[in-house]
Amino acid sequence: MDGKPRAKATPEQVHAQMDRLMALGIVAQHDIAGRLGLNITDLTCLGFVLEAQGAGTAATAGELAQRANLTTGAITGVITRLERAGYARRQSDPADRRRVRVVADETAAARLFEVYGPNYQRFAALFADYGPEEIAVLSDWFDRATEIMRTSLDEVRGGGTDPR
């Protein structure tokens, strides 16, 4: 495999490292949200809005609710807070006036990049340290881990596991 020689690690060691990274990521997201004048749910939804726009479309309120695992009532509050903070606005869907699309303010991405930019640059430097085959493995791992997290979230929200 391309790339530098890497230290050996057991699955248990990697799992512990992943747990530490996820915990630190949660704390960081809360702090970043606060710095931007948002809560973590609003920041997450703003990320979905920007992702949709980056793909050349606008997210509907229903799509945001589904992606964030929120009710339609809760997503209404999120969109209202994003509008008040100047990050997004509602827009009628030209194909269906009953449907609301959510579009980011022209300054939203720049405002987020001001906070996230240094971290993105550090991660870009980290990824540059890996060869193409290693990047492919990382990409595969993140895709598969995301599906595991979705399944786990569904179980927790559905009452599938009781820790007592």
CSV table of N, CA and C in Angstrom, one decimal:
chain,number,residue,atom,x,y,z
A,1,MET,N,0.8,-1.2,0.0
A,1,MET,CA,0.0,0.0,0.0
A,1,MET,C,0.9,1.2,0.0
A,2,ASP,N,0.5,2.3,-0.7
A,2,ASP,CA,1.2,3.5,-0.8
A,2,ASP,C,1.2,4.2,0.6
A,3,GLY,N,2.2,5.1,0.7
A,3,GLY,CA,2.3,5.9,2.0
A,3,GLY,C,3.4,5.5,2.8
A,4,LYS,N,3.5,6.2,4.0
A,4,LYS,CA,4.6,5.9,4.9
A,4,LYS,C,4.4,4.7,5.7
A,5,PRO,N,5.4,4.1,6.2
A,5,PRO,CA,5.2,3.0,7.2
A,5,PRO,C,4.5,3.5,8.4
A,6,ARG,N,3.5,2.7,8.9
A,6,ARG,CA,2.7,3.1,10.0
A,6,ARG,C,2.9,2.2,11.2
A,7,ALA,N,2.7,2.7,12.4
A,7,ALA,CA,2.9,1.9,13.6
A,7,ALA,C,1.7,0.9,13.6
A,8,LYS,N,2.0,-0.3,14.1
A,8,LYS,CA,1.0,-1.3,14.2
A,8,LYS,C,0.0,-0.9,15.4
A,9,ALA,N,-1.2,-1.4,15.2
A,9,ALA,CA,-2.3,-1.1,16.2
A,9,ALA,C,-3.3,-2.2,16.2
A,10,THR,N,-3.9,-2.5,17.3
A,10,THR,CA,-4.9,-3.5,17.4
A,10,THR,C,-6.3,-2.8,17.2
A,11,PRO,N,-7.3,-3.6,16.8
A,11,PRO,CA,-8.6,-3.0,16.6
A,11,PRO,C,-9.1,-2.3,17.9
A,12,GLU,N,-8.7,-2.9,19.1
A,12,GLU,CA,-9.1,-2.3,20.3
A,12,GLU,C,-8.5,-0.9,20.5
A,13,GLN,N,-7.2,-0.8,20.2
A,13,GLN,CA,-6.5,0.5,20.3
A,13,GLN,C,-7.2,1.5,19.4
A,14,VAL,N,-7.5,1.1,18.1
A,14,VAL,CA,-8.1,2.0,17.2
A,14,VAL,C,-9.5,2.4,17.6
A,15,HIS,N,-10.2,1.5,18.2
A,15,HIS,CA,-11.6,1.8,18.7
A,15,HIS,C,-11.4,2.9,19.8
A,16,ALA,N,-10.5,2.7,20.7
A,16,ALA,CA,-10.3,3.7,21.8
A,16,ALA,C,-9.9,5.1,21.2
A,17,GLN,N,-9.1,5.1,20.2
A,17,GLN,CA,-8.7,6.3,19.5
A,17,GLN,C,-9.9,7.0,18.9
A,18,MET,N,-10.7,6.2,18.2
A,18,MET,CA,-11.9,6.7,17.6
A,18,MET,C,-12.9,7.3,18.7
A,19,ASP,N,-13.0,6.7,19.8
A,19,ASP,CA,-13.9,7.2,20.8
A,19,ASP,C,-13.4,8.6,21.3
A,20,ARG,N,-12.1,8.7,21.5
A,20,ARG,CA,-11.5,10.0,21.9
A,20,ARG,C,-11.7,11.0,20.9
A,21,LEU,N,-11.5,10.7,19.6
A,21,LEU,CA,-11.7,11.6,18.5
A,21,LEU,C,-13.2,12.1,18.5
A,22,MET,N,-14.1,11.2,18.6
A,22,MET,CA,-15.5,11.5,18.5
A,22,MET,C,-15.9,12.4,19.7
A,23,ALA,N,-15.4,12.1,20.9
A,23,ALA,CA,-15.7,12.9,22.1
A,23,ALA,C,-15.2,14.3,21.9
A,24,LEU,N,-13.9,14.4,21.4
A,24,LEU,CA,-13.3,15.7,21.2
A,24,LEU,C,-14.1,16.5,20.1
A,25,GLY,N,-14.6,15.8,19.0
A,25,GLY,CA,-15.3,16.4,18.0
A,25,GLY,C,-16.7,17.0,18.5
A,26,ILE,N,-17.3,16.3,19.4
A,26,ILE,CA,-18.6,16.8,20.0
A,26,ILE,C,-18.3,18.0,20.7
A,27,VAL,N,-17.3,18.1,21.6
A,27,VAL,CA,-17.0,19.3,22.3
A,27,VAL,C,-16.6,20.4,21.4
A,28,ALA,N,-15.8,20.1,20.4
A,28,ALA,CA,-15.5,21.2,19.4
A,28,ALA,C,-16.7,21.7,18.7
A,29,GLN,N,-17.6,20.9,18.3
A,29,GLN,CA,-18.8,21.3,17.5
A,29,GLN,C,-19.6,22.2,18.4
A,30,HIS,N,-19.8,21.9,19.7
A,30,HIS,CA,-20.5,22.7,20.6
A,30,HIS,C,-19.9,24.1,20.8
A,31,ASP,N,-18.6,24.1,20.9
A,31,ASP,CA,-17.8,25.4,21.0
A,31,ASP,C,-17.9,26.2,19.8
A,32,ILE,N,-17.8,25.6,18.6
A,32,ILE,CA,-17.9,26.3,17.3
A,32,ILE,C,-19.3,26.8,17.2
A,33,ALA,N,-20.3,26.0,17.5
A,33,ALA,CA,-21.7,26.5,17.3
A,33,ALA,C,-21.9,27.8,18.2
A,34,GLY,N,-21.4,27.7,19.4
A,34,GLY,CA,-21.5,28.9,20.3
A,34,GLY,C,-20.8,30.1,19.8
A,35,ARG,N,-19.6,29.9,19.2
A,35,ARG,CA,-18.9,31.0,18.7
A,35,ARG,C,-19.6,31.6,17.5
A,36,LEU,N,-20.4,30.8,16.8
A,36,LEU,CA,-21.1,31.3,15.6
A,36,LEU,C,-22.5,31.8,16.0
A,37,GLY,N,-22.9,31.7,17.3
A,37,GLY,CA,-24.2,32.2,17.8
A,37,GLY,C,-25.3,31.2,17.5
A,38,LEU,N,-24.9,29.9,17.4
A,38,LEU,CA,-25.9,28.9,17.1
A,38,LEU,C,-25.8,27.8,18.1
A,39,ASN,N,-26.8,26.9,18.1
A,39,ASN,CA,-26.7,25.6,18.9
A,39,ASN,C,-26.2,24.5,17.9
A,40,ILE,N,-25.9,23.4,18.5
A,40,ILE,CA,-25.3,22.3,17.7
A,40,ILE,C,-26.2,21.8,16.6
A,41,THR,N,-27.5,21.7,16.9
A,41,THR,CA,-28.5,21.3,15.9
A,41,THR,C,-28.6,22.2,14.8
A,42,ASP,N,-28.6,23.5,15.1
A,42,ASP,CA,-28.7,24.5,14.0
A,42,ASP,C,-27.4,24.5,13.2
A,43,LEU,N,-26.3,24.4,13.8
A,43,LEU,CA,-25.0,24.3,13.0
A,43,LEU,C,-25.0,23.1,12.1
A,44,THR,N,-25.5,21.9,12.6
A,44,THR,CA,-25.5,20.7,11.8
A,44,THR,C,-26.4,20.9,10.6
A,45,CYS,N,-27.6,21.5,10.8
A,45,CYS,CA,-28.5,21.8,9.7
A,45,CYS,C,-27.9,22.8,8.7
A,46,LEU,N,-27.2,23.8,9.2
A,46,LEU,CA,-26.6,24.8,8.3
A,46,LEU,C,-25.6,24.0,7.4
A,47,GLY,N,-24.9,23.1,8.0
A,47,GLY,CA,-23.9,22.3,7.2
A,47,GLY,C,-24.6,21.6,6.1
A,48,PHE,N,-25.8,21.0,6.4
A,48,PHE,CA,-26.6,20.3,5.4
A,48,PHE,C,-27.1,21.3,4.3
A,49,VAL,N,-27.5,22.5,4.7
A,49,VAL,CA,-27.9,23.5,3.7
A,49,VAL,C,-26.7,23.8,2.8
A,50,LEU,N,-25.6,24.1,3.3
A,50,LEU,CA,-24.4,24.4,2.5
A,50,LEU,C,-24.0,23.2,1.7
A,51,GLU,N,-24.1,22.0,2.2
A,51,GLU,CA,-23.7,20.8,1.4
A,51,GLU,C,-24.7,20.7,0.2
A,52,ALA,N,-26.0,21.0,0.4
A,52,ALA,CA,-26.9,20.9,-0.8
A,52,ALA,C,-26.6,22.0,-1.8
A,53,GLN,N,-26.3,23.2,-1.3
A,53,GLN,CA,-26.0,24.2,-2.3
A,53,GLN,C,-24.7,23.9,-3.0
A,54,GLY,N,-23.7,23.3,-2.4
A,54,GLY,CA,-22.5,22.9,-3.0
A,54,GLY,C,-22.7,21.9,-4.1
A,55,ALA,N,-23.8,21.1,-4.0
A,55,ALA,CA,-24.2,20.1,-5.0
A,55,ALA,C,-25.1,20.7,-6.0
A,56,GLY,N,-25.4,22.1,-5.9
A,56,GLY,CA,-26.2,22.7,-6.9
A,56,GLY,C,-27.7,22.7,-6.7
A,57,THR,N,-28.1,22.4,-5.5
A,57,THR,CA,-29.5,22.4,-5.2
A,57,THR,C,-29.8,23.1,-3.9
A,58,ALA,N,-31.0,23.2,-3.5
A,58,ALA,CA,-31.4,23.8,-2.2
A,58,ALA,C,-32.1,22.7,-1.4
A,59,ALA,N,-31.8,22.6,-0.1
A,59,ALA,CA,-32.5,21.6,0.7
A,59,ALA,C,-33.9,22.0,1.0
A,60,THR,N,-34.8,21.1,1.0
A,60,THR,CA,-36.1,21.4,1.5
A,60,THR,C,-36.2,21.3,3.0
A,61,ALA,N,-37.2,21.9,3.6
A,61,ALA,CA,-37.3,21.7,5.1
A,61,ALA,C,-37.5,20.3,5.5
A,62,GLY,N,-38.2,19.5,4.7
A,62,GLY,CA,-38.4,18.1,5.0
A,62,GLY,C,-37.1,17.3,4.9
A,63,GLU,N,-36.3,17.6,3.9
A,63,GLU,CA,-35.0,16.9,3.7
A,63,GLU,C,-34.1,17.2,4.9
A,64,LEU,N,-34.1,18.5,5.4
A,64,LEU,CA,-33.3,18.9,6.6
A,64,LEU,C,-33.8,18.1,7.8
A,65,ALA,N,-35.1,18.0,8.0
A,65,ALA,CA,-35.7,17.3,9.1
A,65,ALA,C,-35.3,15.9,9.1
A,66,GLN,N,-35.3,15.2,7.9
A,66,GLN,CA,-35.0,13.8,7.8
A,66,GLN,C,-33.5,13.6,8.1
A,67,ARG,N,-32.6,14.5,7.5
A,67,ARG,CA,-31.2,14.3,7.7
A,67,ARG,C,-30.8,14.5,9.1
A,68,ALA,N,-31.4,15.5,9.8
A,68,ALA,CA,-31.1,15.8,11.2
A,68,ALA,C,-31.9,14.9,12.2
A,69,ASN,N,-32.7,14.1,11.6
A,69,ASN,CA,-33.6,13.2,12.5
A,69,ASN,C,-34.5,14.1,13.4
A,70,LEU,N,-35.1,15.1,12.8
A,70,LEU,CA,-35.9,16.0,13.6
A,70,LEU,C,-37.4,16.0,13.1
A,71,THR,N,-38.3,16.4,13.9
A,71,THR,CA,-39.7,16.5,13.4
A,71,THR,C,-39.8,17.7,12.5
A,72,THR,N,-40.9,17.8,11.8
A,72,THR,CA,-41.1,19.0,10.9
A,72,THR,C,-41.3,20.2,11.8
A,73,GLY,N,-41.9,20.1,13.0
A,73,GLY,CA,-42.1,21.2,13.9
A,73,GLY,C,-40.7,21.7,14.4
A,74,ALA,N,-39.8,20.8,14.7
A,74,ALA,CA,-38.5,21.2,15.2
A,74,ALA,C,-37.7,21.8,14.1
A,75,ILE,N,-37.8,21.4,12.9
A,75,ILE,CA,-37.0,22.0,11.8
A,75,ILE,C,-37.5,23.4,11.5
A,76,THR,N,-38.7,23.7,11.7
A,76,THR,CA,-39.2,25.0,11.6
A,76,THR,C,-38.5,26.0,12.5
A,77,GLY,N,-38.3,25.5,13.8
A,77,GLY,CA,-37.6,26.3,14.7
A,77,GLY,C,-36.1,26.5,14.3
A,78,VAL,N,-35.5,25.5,13.8
A,78,VAL,CA,-34.1,25.6,13.4
A,78,VAL,C,-34.0,26.6,12.2
A,79,ILE,N,-34.9,26.5,11.3
A,79,ILE,CA,-34.8,27.4,10.1
A,79,ILE,C,-35.1,28.9,10.6
A,80,THR,N,-36.0,29.1,11.5
A,80,THR,CA,-36.2,30.4,12.0
A,80,THR,C,-35.0,31.0,12.7
A,81,ARG,N,-34.3,30.1,13.5
A,81,ARG,CA,-33.1,30.6,14.2
A,81,ARG,C,-32.0,30.9,13.2
A,82,LEU,N,-31.8,30.0,12.2
A,82,LEU,CA,-30.8,30.3,11.1
A,82,LEU,C,-31.1,31.6,10.4
A,83,GLU,N,-32.4,31.9,10.2
A,83,GLU,CA,-32.8,33.2,9.5
A,83,GLU,C,-32.4,34.3,10.4
A,84,ARG,N,-32.8,34.2,11.7
A,84,ARG,CA,-32.6,35.3,12.7
A,84,ARG,C,-31.1,35.6,12.8
A,85,ALA,N,-30.2,34.6,12.7
A,85,ALA,CA,-28.8,34.7,12.9
A,85,ALA,C,-28.1,35.2,11.5
A,86,GLY,N,-28.9,35.2,10.5
A,86,GLY,CA,-28.4,35.7,9.2
A,86,GLY,C,-27.7,34.7,8.4
A,87,TYR,N,-27.9,33.4,8.7
A,87,TYR,CA,-27.2,32.3,8.0
A,87,TYR,C,-28.0,31.7,6.8
A,88,ALA,N,-29.3,31.8,6.9
A,88,ALA,CA,-30.1,31.1,5.8
A,88,ALA,C,-31.4,31.9,5.7
A,89,ARG,N,-32.2,31.5,4.6
A,89,ARG,CA,-33.5,32.1,4.4
A,89,ARG,C,-34.4,31.0,3.8
A,90,ARG,N,-35.7,31.2,4.0
A,90,ARG,CA,-36.7,30.3,3.3
A,90,ARG,C,-36.9,30.9,1.9
A,91,GLN,N,-37.2,29.9,1.0
A,91,GLN,CA,-37.5,30.3,-0.4
A,91,GLN,C,-38.5,29.3,-0.9
A,92,SER,N,-39.6,29.8,-1.5
A,92,SER,CA,-40.6,29.0,-2.1
A,92,SER,C,-40.0,28.2,-3.2
A,93,ASP,N,-40.4,26.9,-3.3
A,93,ASP,CA,-40.0,26.0,-4.4
A,93,ASP,C,-40.8,26.4,-5.6
A,94,PRO,N,-40.2,26.8,-6.7
A,94,PRO,CA,-40.9,27.2,-7.9
A,94,PRO,C,-41.8,26.1,-8.5
A,95,ALA,N,-41.4,24.9,-8.3
A,95,ALA,CA,-42.2,23.7,-8.8
A,95,ALA,C,-43.4,23.4,-7.9
A,96,ASP,N,-43.3,23.7,-6.6
A,96,ASP,CA,-44.4,23.4,-5.7
A,96,ASP,C,-44.4,24.4,-4.6
A,97,ARG,N,-45.3,25.4,-4.7
A,97,ARG,CA,-45.3,26.5,-3.8
A,97,ARG,C,-45.5,26.1,-2.3
A,98,ARG,N,-46.0,24.9,-2.1
A,98,ARG,CA,-46.2,24.5,-0.7
A,98,ARG,C,-44.9,24.0,0.0
A,99,ARG,N,-43.9,23.7,-0.9
A,99,ARG,CA,-42.6,23.3,-0.4
A,99,ARG,C,-41.7,24.4,-0.1
A,100,VAL,N,-41.0,24.4,1.0
A,100,VAL,CA,-40.1,25.4,1.4
A,100,VAL,C,-38.7,24.9,1.2
A,101,ARG,N,-37.9,25.7,0.5
A,101,ARG,CA,-36.5,25.4,0.4
A,101,ARG,C,-35.7,26.3,1.3
A,102,VAL,N,-34.6,25.8,1.7
A,102,VAL,CA,-33.7,26.6,2.6
A,102,VAL,C,-32.4,26.9,1.9
A,103,VAL,N,-32.1,28.2,1.8
A,103,VAL,CA,-30.8,28.6,1.1
A,103,VAL,C,-30.0,29.3,2.0
A,104,ALA,N,-28.7,29.1,1.9
A,104,ALA,CA,-27.7,29.8,2.8
A,104,ALA,C,-27.6,31.3,2.3
A,105,ASP,N,-27.4,32.1,3.3
A,105,ASP,CA,-27.0,33.5,3.0
A,105,ASP,C,-25.7,33.5,2.3
A,106,GLU,N,-25.5,34.5,1.4
A,106,GLU,CA,-24.2,34.6,0.6
A,106,GLU,C,-23.0,34.6,1.5
A,107,THR,N,-23.1,35.1,2.7
A,107,THR,CA,-21.9,35.2,3.6
A,107,THR,C,-21.8,34.0,4.5
A,108,ALA,N,-22.7,33.0,4.5
A,108,ALA,CA,-22.7,31.9,5.5
A,108,ALA,C,-21.5,31.1,5.4
A,109,ALA,N,-21.1,30.7,4.2
A,109,ALA,CA,-19.9,29.8,4.0
A,109,ALA,C,-18.7,30.5,4.5
A,110,ALA,N,-18.5,31.7,4.1
A,110,ALA,CA,-17.3,32.5,4.6
A,110,ALA,C,-17.3,32.6,6.1
A,111,ARG,N,-18.4,32.8,6.7
A,111,ARG,CA,-18.5,33.0,8.1
A,111,ARG,C,-18.1,31.7,8.8
A,112,LEU,N,-18.5,30.5,8.2
A,112,LEU,CA,-18.2,29.2,8.8
A,112,LEU,C,-16.7,28.9,8.5
A,113,PHE,N,-16.2,29.3,7.3
A,113,PHE,CA,-14.8,29.0,7.0
A,113,PHE,C,-13.9,29.8,7.9
A,114,GLU,N,-14.3,30.9,8.3
A,114,GLU,CA,-13.5,31.7,9.2
A,114,GLU,C,-13.2,31.0,10.5
A,115,VAL,N,-14.1,30.2,11.0
A,115,VAL,CA,-13.9,29.3,12.2
A,115,VAL,C,-13.3,28.0,11.8
A,116,TYR,N,-13.8,27.3,10.8
A,116,TYR,CA,-13.4,26.0,10.4
A,116,TYR,C,-12.1,26.0,9.6
A,117,GLY,N,-11.8,27.1,8.9
A,117,GLY,CA,-10.7,27.1,8.0
A,117,GLY,C,-9.4,26.5,8.5
A,118,PRO,N,-8.9,27.0,9.6
A,118,PRO,CA,-7.6,26.5,10.1
A,118,PRO,C,-7.6,25.0,10.4
A,119,ASN,N,-8.7,24.5,10.8
A,119,ASN,CA,-8.9,23.0,11.1
A,119,ASN,C,-8.9,22.3,9.7
A,120,TYR,N,-9.6,22.8,8.7
A,120,TYR,CA,-9.6,22.2,7.4
A,120,TYR,C,-8.2,22.1,6.8
A,121,GLN,N,-7.5,23.2,7.0
A,121,GLN,CA,-6.1,23.2,6.5
A,121,GLN,C,-5.2,22.2,7.2
A,122,ARG,N,-5.4,22.0,8.5
A,122,ARG,CA,-4.6,21.0,9.2
A,122,ARG,C,-5.0,19.6,8.7
A,123,PHE,N,-6.3,19.4,8.5
A,123,PHE,CA,-6.7,18.0,8.0
A,123,PHE,C,-6.2,17.8,6.6
A,124,ALA,N,-6.2,18.8,5.7
A,124,ALA,CA,-5.7,18.7,4.4
A,124,ALA,C,-4.2,18.3,4.4
A,125,ALA,N,-3.4,18.9,5.3
A,125,ALA,CA,-2.0,18.5,5.5
A,125,ALA,C,-1.9,17.1,6.0
A,126,LEU,N,-2.8,16.7,6.9
A,126,LEU,CA,-2.8,15.3,7.4
A,126,LEU,C,-3.1,14.3,6.2
A,127,PHE,N,-4.1,14.6,5.4
A,127,PHE,CA,-4.5,13.7,4.3
A,127,PHE,C,-3.3,13.6,3.3
A,128,ALA,N,-2.6,14.7,3.1
A,128,ALA,CA,-1.5,14.8,2.2
A,128,ALA,C,-0.4,13.8,2.6
A,129,ASP,N,-0.4,13.4,3.8
A,129,ASP,CA,0.6,12.5,4.3
A,129,ASP,C,0.3,11.0,4.0
A,130,TYR,N,-0.9,10.8,3.3
A,130,TYR,CA,-1.3,9.4,3.0
A,130,TYR,C,-1.3,9.3,1.5
A,131,GLY,N,-1.0,8.0,1.1
A,131,GLY,CA,-1.0,7.7,-0.4
A,131,GLY,C,-2.4,7.5,-0.8
A,132,PRO,N,-2.6,7.4,-2.2
A,132,PRO,CA,-4.0,7.3,-2.8
A,132,PRO,C,-4.7,6.0,-2.2
A,133,GLU,N,-4.0,4.9,-2.1
A,133,GLU,CA,-4.6,3.7,-1.6
A,133,GLU,C,-5.1,3.8,-0.2
A,134,GLU,N,-4.2,4.5,0.6
A,134,GLU,CA,-4.6,4.7,2.0
A,134,GLU,C,-5.8,5.7,2.1
A,135,ILE,N,-5.9,6.7,1.3
A,135,ILE,CA,-7.0,7.6,1.2
A,135,ILE,C,-8.3,6.8,0.9
A,136,ALA,N,-8.2,5.9,-0.1
A,136,ALA,CA,-9.3,5.1,-0.5
A,136,ALA,C,-9.8,4.2,0.7
A,137,VAL,N,-8.9,3.7,1.5
A,137,VAL,CA,-9.2,2.9,2.7
A,137,VAL,C,-9.9,3.8,3.7
A,138,LEU,N,-9.4,5.0,3.9
A,138,LEU,CA,-10.0,5.9,4.9
A,138,LEU,C,-11.4,6.3,4.4
A,139,SER,N,-11.6,6.6,3.1
A,139,SER,CA,-12.9,6.9,2.6
A,139,SER,C,-13.9,5.8,2.8
A,140,ASP,N,-13.5,4.6,2.5
A,140,ASP,CA,-14.3,3.4,2.7
A,140,ASP,C,-14.7,3.3,4.2
A,141,TRP,N,-13.7,3.4,5.0
A,141,TRP,CA,-14.0,3.3,6.5
A,141,TRP,C,-15.0,4.3,6.9
A,142,PHE,N,-14.8,5.6,6.5
A,142,PHE,CA,-15.8,6.7,6.9
A,142,PHE,C,-17.2,6.4,6.4
A,143,ASP,N,-17.3,5.9,5.2
A,143,ASP,CA,-18.6,5.6,4.6
A,143,ASP,C,-19.3,4.5,5.5
A,144,ARG,N,-18.5,3.4,5.7
A,144,ARG,CA,-19.1,2.3,6.5
A,144,ARG,C,-19.3,2.6,7.9
A,145,ALA,N,-18.5,3.4,8.5
A,145,ALA,CA,-18.7,3.8,9.9
A,145,ALA,C,-19.9,4.7,10.0
A,146,THR,N,-20.1,5.6,9.0
A,146,THR,CA,-21.3,6.4,9.0
A,146,THR,C,-22.6,5.6,9.0
A,147,GLU,N,-22.6,4.5,8.3
A,147,GLU,CA,-23.8,3.6,8.2
A,147,GLU,C,-24.0,2.9,9.6
A,148,ILE,N,-22.9,2.6,10.2
A,148,ILE,CA,-22.9,1.9,11.6
A,148,ILE,C,-23.5,3.0,12.6
A,149,MET,N,-23.1,4.2,12.5
A,149,MET,CA,-23.6,5.2,13.4
A,149,MET,C,-25.1,5.5,13.1
A,150,ARG,N,-25.5,5.5,11.8
A,150,ARG,CA,-26.9,5.7,11.5
A,150,ARG,C,-27.8,4.5,12.2
A,151,THR,N,-27.3,3.3,12.0
A,151,THR,CA,-28.0,2.2,12.6
A,151,THR,C,-28.1,2.3,14.1
A,152,SER,N,-27.0,2.7,14.7
A,152,SER,CA,-26.9,2.9,16.2
A,152,SER,C,-27.9,4.0,16.6
A,153,LEU,N,-27.9,5.1,15.9
A,153,LEU,CA,-28.8,6.2,16.2
A,153,LEU,C,-30.3,5.7,16.1
A,154,ASP,N,-30.6,5.0,15.0
A,154,ASP,CA,-32.0,4.4,14.9
A,154,ASP,C,-32.3,3.5,16.1
A,155,GLU,N,-31.4,2.7,16.5
A,155,GLU,CA,-31.7,1.8,17.6
A,155,GLU,C,-31.9,2.6,18.9
A,156,VAL,N,-31.1,3.6,19.1
A,156,VAL,CA,-31.2,4.4,20.4
A,156,VAL,C,-32.5,5.1,20.3
A,157,ARG,N,-32.8,5.7,19.2
A,157,ARG,CA,-34.1,6.5,19.1
A,157,ARG,C,-35.3,5.6,19.1
A,158,GLY,N,-35.2,4.4,18.6
A,158,GLY,CA,-36.3,3.5,18.6
A,158,GLY,C,-36.4,2.7,19.9
A,159,GLY,N,-35.5,2.9,20.8
A,159,GLY,CA,-35.6,2.2,22.1
A,159,GLY,C,-35.1,0.8,22.0
A,160,GLY,N,-34.3,0.5,21.0
A,160,GLY,CA,-33.8,-0.9,20.7
A,160,GLY,C,-32.8,-1.4,21.7
A,161,THR,N,-32.1,-0.5,22.4
A,161,THR,CA,-31.2,-1.0,23.5
A,161,THR,C,-31.5,-0.3,24.8
A,162,ASP,N,-31.5,-1.0,25.9
A,162,ASP,CA,-31.7,-0.5,27.2
A,162,ASP,C,-30.5,-0.7,28.1
A,163,PRO,N,-29.7,0.3,28.4
A,163,PRO,CA,-28.5,0.1,29.1
A,163,PRO,C,-28.6,-0.3,30.6
A,164,ARG,N,-29.9,-0.3,31.1
A,164,ARG,CA,-30.1,-0.7,32.5
A,164,ARG,C,-30.0,-2.1,32.7
